[in-house]
Coordinates of C-alpha atoms and ligand atoms in Angstrom, one line a residue:
M1 CA 14.6 33.0 -24.7
K2 CA 10.9 33.7 -24.5
N3 CA 11.4 37.0 -26.3
N4 CA 12.3 35.2 -29.5
Q5 CA 9.0 33.3 -29.5
S6 CA 6.2 34.4 -31.9
I7 CA 3.1 36.5 -31.4
G8 CA -0.2 34.8 -32.3
I9 CA -3.0 36.8 -33.9
F10 CA -6.4 35.5 -34.8
D11 CA -9.8 36.5 -36.1
S12 CA -12.8 34.8 -37.6
G13 CA -11.2 35.6 -40.9
V14 CA -9.2 38.3 -42.6
G15 CA -10.5 41.3 -40.6
G16 CA -7.7 41.0 -38.1
L17 CA -5.2 41.8 -40.8
S18 CA -6.1 45.5 -40.2
V19 CA -4.5 45.0 -36.7
L20 CA -1.7 42.9 -38.0
Q21 CA -0.5 45.6 -40.3
H22 CA 0.0 48.0 -37.4
I23 CA 1.6 45.4 -35.3
H24 CA 4.2 44.6 -38.0
Q25 CA 4.9 48.3 -38.4
L26 CA 5.4 49.0 -34.7
L27 CA 7.2 45.7 -34.0
P28 CA 9.2 44.8 -37.1
F29 CA 11.5 42.4 -35.3
E30 CA 8.7 40.1 -34.1
N31 CA 7.7 36.9 -35.7
L32 CA 3.9 36.9 -36.3
M33 CA 1.6 34.0 -36.9
Y34 CA -1.8 35.1 -38.2
V35 CA -4.8 32.6 -38.2
A36 CA -7.9 33.4 -40.2
D37 CA -10.6 31.0 -39.1
S38 CA -12.2 31.5 -42.5
G39 CA -13.6 27.9 -42.6
H40 CA -15.8 29.0 -39.7
A41 CA -16.5 32.7 -40.4
P42 CA -18.5 34.7 -39.7
Y43 CA -18.5 34.6 -35.9
G44 CA -20.9 37.5 -35.6
C45 CA -24.1 35.5 -35.8
Q46 CA -22.8 32.5 -33.8
D47 CA -23.5 31.7 -30.1
E48 CA -20.9 32.2 -27.4
S49 CA -20.2 28.4 -27.0
Y50 CA -19.3 28.1 -30.7
I51 CA -17.0 31.1 -30.6
E52 CA -15.3 29.8 -27.4
Q53 CA -14.8 26.4 -29.0
R54 CA -13.2 27.9 -32.2
S55 CA -11.1 30.3 -30.2
R56 CA -9.8 27.5 -28.0
V57 CA -8.8 25.4 -31.0
I58 CA -6.9 28.3 -32.4
T59 CA -5.4 29.4 -29.1
E60 CA -4.1 25.9 -28.4
H61 CA -2.6 25.6 -31.8
L62 CA -0.8 29.0 -31.4
L63 CA 0.4 27.9 -27.9
A64 CA 1.7 24.6 -29.4
Q65 CA 3.7 26.7 -31.9
G66 CA 5.2 28.6 -28.9
A67 CA 3.2 31.8 -29.0
K68 CA 4.4 34.2 -26.2
T69 CA 1.3 36.4 -26.5
I70 CA -2.0 36.2 -28.3
V71 CA -3.9 39.1 -29.9
I72 CA -7.6 38.4 -30.4
A73 CA -8.0 40.6 -33.4
C74 CA -11.8 40.2 -33.4
N75 CA -14.3 42.2 -31.4
T76 CA -16.8 39.4 -31.3
A77 CA -14.4 36.8 -29.9
T78 CA -12.9 39.3 -27.5
A79 CA -16.4 40.0 -26.1
S80 CA -17.1 36.3 -25.6
I81 CA -13.9 34.8 -24.3
I82 CA -11.0 37.1 -23.3
E83 CA -11.6 37.2 -19.6
K84 CA -11.9 33.4 -19.4
F85 CA -8.8 32.8 -21.5
R86 CA -6.7 35.3 -19.5
Q87 CA -7.5 33.2 -16.4
Q88 CA -7.0 29.9 -18.1
Y89 CA -3.8 30.3 -20.1
G90 CA -0.7 31.7 -18.6
I91 CA 0.2 34.2 -21.3
P92 CA -1.0 37.8 -22.0
F93 CA -4.0 38.2 -24.2
I94 CA -4.7 41.5 -26.0
G95 CA -8.2 42.0 -27.4
V96 CA -10.2 44.5 -29.4
E97 CA -13.4 46.3 -28.5
P98 CA -15.4 49.1 -30.0
G99 CA -13.6 52.4 -29.4
I100 CA -16.3 54.2 -27.4
K101 CA -13.8 56.0 -25.3
P102 CA -11.9 57.6 -28.2
A103 CA -15.3 58.4 -29.8
I104 CA -16.4 60.3 -26.7
A105 CA -13.1 62.2 -26.8
I106 CA -13.9 63.6 -30.3
T107 CA -17.7 63.8 -30.6
K108 CA -19.1 67.3 -30.6
N109 CA -22.8 66.6 -30.5
N110 CA -22.6 63.5 -28.3
N111 CA -24.3 61.3 -30.9
I112 CA -22.1 58.3 -31.6
G113 CA -22.9 55.4 -34.0
V114 CA -21.3 51.9 -33.4
M115 CA -21.1 49.5 -36.3
A116 CA -20.4 46.0 -35.1
T117 CA -21.6 42.4 -35.3
T118 CA -24.8 41.2 -33.6
G119 CA -22.6 39.0 -31.3
T120 CA -20.6 42.0 -30.1
L121 CA -23.6 44.3 -29.6
F122 CA -25.5 41.7 -27.6
S123 CA -22.5 40.6 -25.5
D124 CA -22.4 41.3 -21.7
R125 CA -19.0 42.9 -22.2
Y126 CA -20.2 45.4 -24.7
N127 CA -23.3 46.2 -22.7
E128 CA -21.2 46.9 -19.6
L129 CA -18.9 49.1 -21.7
S130 CA -21.8 51.1 -23.1
R131 CA -23.6 51.3 -19.8
R132 CA -20.6 53.0 -18.3
F133 CA -20.9 55.9 -20.8
A134 CA -24.7 55.9 -21.2
G135 CA -25.2 59.0 -19.1
S136 CA -22.8 61.2 -21.1
V137 CA -23.5 60.4 -24.8
N138 CA -26.1 58.8 -27.0
L139 CA -24.8 55.5 -28.5
Y140 CA -26.6 54.2 -31.6
N141 CA -25.7 50.6 -32.1
Q142 CA -25.9 49.3 -35.7
S143 CA -25.4 45.6 -36.3
C144 CA -24.3 45.0 -39.8
P145 CA -25.1 41.5 -41.0
G146 CA -23.5 40.5 -44.2
L147 CA -20.8 43.2 -44.2
A148 CA -18.0 41.1 -42.8
D149 CA -18.8 38.3 -45.3
Q150 CA -18.3 40.8 -48.1
V151 CA -14.8 41.7 -46.8
E152 CA -14.1 38.0 -46.2
S153 CA -14.6 37.5 -49.9
G154 CA -12.5 40.5 -50.9
L155 CA -15.6 42.2 -52.3
L156 CA -15.0 45.8 -51.2
D157 CA -16.5 47.7 -54.1
T158 CA -19.3 45.5 -55.4
P159 CA -22.9 46.8 -55.7
E160 CA -23.9 44.3 -52.9
T161 CA -21.3 45.8 -50.5
I162 CA -22.2 49.4 -51.4
K163 CA -25.9 48.6 -50.9
L164 CA -25.3 47.1 -47.4
L165 CA -23.1 50.1 -46.4
E166 CA -25.8 52.6 -47.7
K167 CA -28.4 50.8 -45.6
Y168 CA -26.4 50.8 -42.4
L169 CA -24.9 54.2 -42.7
S170 CA -28.2 55.9 -43.6
L171 CA -29.7 54.5 -40.4
L172 CA -26.9 56.0 -38.4
M173 CA -26.9 59.3 -40.2
A174 CA -30.7 59.6 -39.5
K175 CA -29.7 59.8 -35.9
Q176 CA -27.4 62.8 -36.6
V177 CA -24.3 60.9 -35.5
D178 CA -21.0 62.9 -35.9
T179 CA -18.8 60.0 -35.0
I180 CA -18.9 56.4 -36.1
V181 CA -17.0 53.6 -34.4
L182 CA -15.8 50.7 -36.5
G183 CA -16.5 47.9 -34.0
C184 CA -15.5 45.0 -36.2
T185 CA -12.0 44.5 -37.6
H186 CA -13.3 43.6 -41.0
Y187 CA -14.9 47.1 -41.4
S188 CA -11.5 48.8 -41.3
F189 CA -11.0 47.6 -44.9
L190 CA -14.2 49.5 -46.0
K191 CA -13.0 52.9 -44.7
V192 CA -12.5 54.4 -48.1
Q193 CA -16.0 53.3 -49.2
I194 CA -17.6 54.5 -45.9
Q195 CA -15.8 57.8 -46.1
K196 CA -17.3 58.4 -49.6
M197 CA -20.8 57.9 -48.3
I198 CA -20.8 60.0 -45.1
N199 CA -20.7 63.8 -44.6
D200 CA -17.3 65.3 -44.2
S201 CA -18.3 66.3 -40.6
I202 CA -18.5 62.6 -39.5
Q203 CA -15.4 61.1 -38.0
L204 CA -14.5 57.4 -38.1
V205 CA -13.0 55.7 -35.1
D206 CA -10.8 52.7 -35.8
T207 CA -8.8 51.3 -32.9
S208 CA -6.4 49.0 -34.9
R209 CA -3.4 51.2 -34.3
A210 CA -4.2 51.6 -30.6
I211 CA -4.4 47.8 -30.2
A212 CA -0.9 47.5 -31.7
E213 CA 0.3 50.2 -29.3
Q214 CA -1.2 48.3 -26.4
L215 CA 0.6 45.2 -27.5
V216 CA 3.9 47.1 -27.5
R217 CA 3.2 48.3 -23.9
V218 CA 2.4 44.8 -22.7
L219 CA 5.5 43.3 -24.3
E220 CA 7.6 45.9 -22.7
Q221 CA 6.0 45.5 -19.3
E222 CA 6.5 41.7 -19.5
A223 CA 10.0 42.0 -20.9
L224 CA 8.8 39.9 -23.9
K225 CA 9.8 42.3 -26.7
K226 CA 12.1 40.9 -29.4
T227 CA 14.6 43.6 -30.4
S228 CA 16.8 42.3 -33.2
E229 CA 16.8 40.4 -36.5
S230 CA 13.9 41.2 -38.8
G231 CA 10.7 39.3 -38.1
S232 CA 8.5 37.1 -40.3
I233 CA 4.8 36.8 -40.9
R234 CA 3.2 33.4 -41.4
Y235 CA -0.5 33.2 -42.5
F236 CA -2.8 30.3 -41.7
T237 CA -6.4 29.6 -42.6
T238 CA -8.9 26.9 -41.7
G239 CA -10.8 27.6 -44.9
S240 CA -9.8 27.5 -48.6
I241 CA -6.2 28.3 -49.1
K242 CA -6.8 29.6 -52.6
N243 CA -9.7 31.9 -51.6
T244 CA -8.1 33.2 -48.4
Q245 CA -4.8 33.9 -50.2
A246 CA -6.7 35.8 -52.9
T247 CA -8.5 37.9 -50.4
I248 CA -5.3 38.6 -48.3
N249 CA -3.4 39.6 -51.5
R250 CA -6.2 42.0 -52.4
L251 CA -6.5 43.5 -48.9
L252 CA -2.8 43.9 -48.3
N253 CA -2.0 44.7 -51.8
R254 CA 0.9 42.2 -52.0
E255 CA 1.5 38.5 -52.5
V256 CA 1.5 36.3 -49.5
V257 CA 1.7 32.6 -48.9
V258 CA -1.1 31.1 -46.9
N259 CA -0.8 27.7 -45.1
C260 CA -3.4 25.3 -44.0
L261 CA -4.1 25.2 -40.2
P262 CA -3.7 21.6 -39.4
Ligands
LIG301 N1 -13.8 40.6 -37.4 C1 -14.7 40.2 -36.4 C2 -15.0 41.3 -35.4 O1 -14.1 42.1 -35.2 C3 -16.1 39.6 -36.8 C4 -16.5 39.3 -38.1 C5 -17.4 38.1 -38.1 O2 -16.9 37.0 -38.1 O3 -18.6 38.2 -38.0 O4 -16.0 41.2 -34.7

């Protein structure tokens, strides 16, 4: 039965765990395989052909393991390859993209900041998305080099991370934004730090939960939902097992076993 097959989830590294947590909460019976491409992170400063090649290796590995659906828990990879992969592989793909629409729904002064990687902000997909809303709001794009790397190393509170956040947030606050979109899955793990640095009146938009909800809808539509026997989560990395495991334990606040992606 296809329903019993796993759901594959991947990101350039550990950022996509922010989405995985919601998926596990909403779909406790599903077996999840999470791949952190930590040996090749970050994706944010790479060109599209590199991201496509890495995403293909991981997708084909997940398919070989019997994935019934794949969640690209990475804004940068979604922007580069999701349409192509939807056409090429015969399974549903769910992606993530900066939550501009939800930001528009809550902004009061129409000034919205978007924190994302350079790859996402310069992609055709993102530019099309922002063009669609360009008339109604002011979008201030802020690329955040170095920030995903800090999360990747589990360094959420170090002076270096705080310095980077101060730099990027002050640029956005200078534009009087009242809403900030977290357009990279790694940044969800910095919410507490970000919230301490911004005015109370600024709202953060994180779409991790909405992605998990979208996955539920797709599984239901495709009759692919697994509805009994508790599910498992298996973690894989293309990088150092020891380092990835330490970061995941820190981010999820529990002990997990990480396997090497062959
Ligand atoms: N987590 C990824 C994203 O959502 C990107 C981080 C990176 O590898 O640069 O875009």
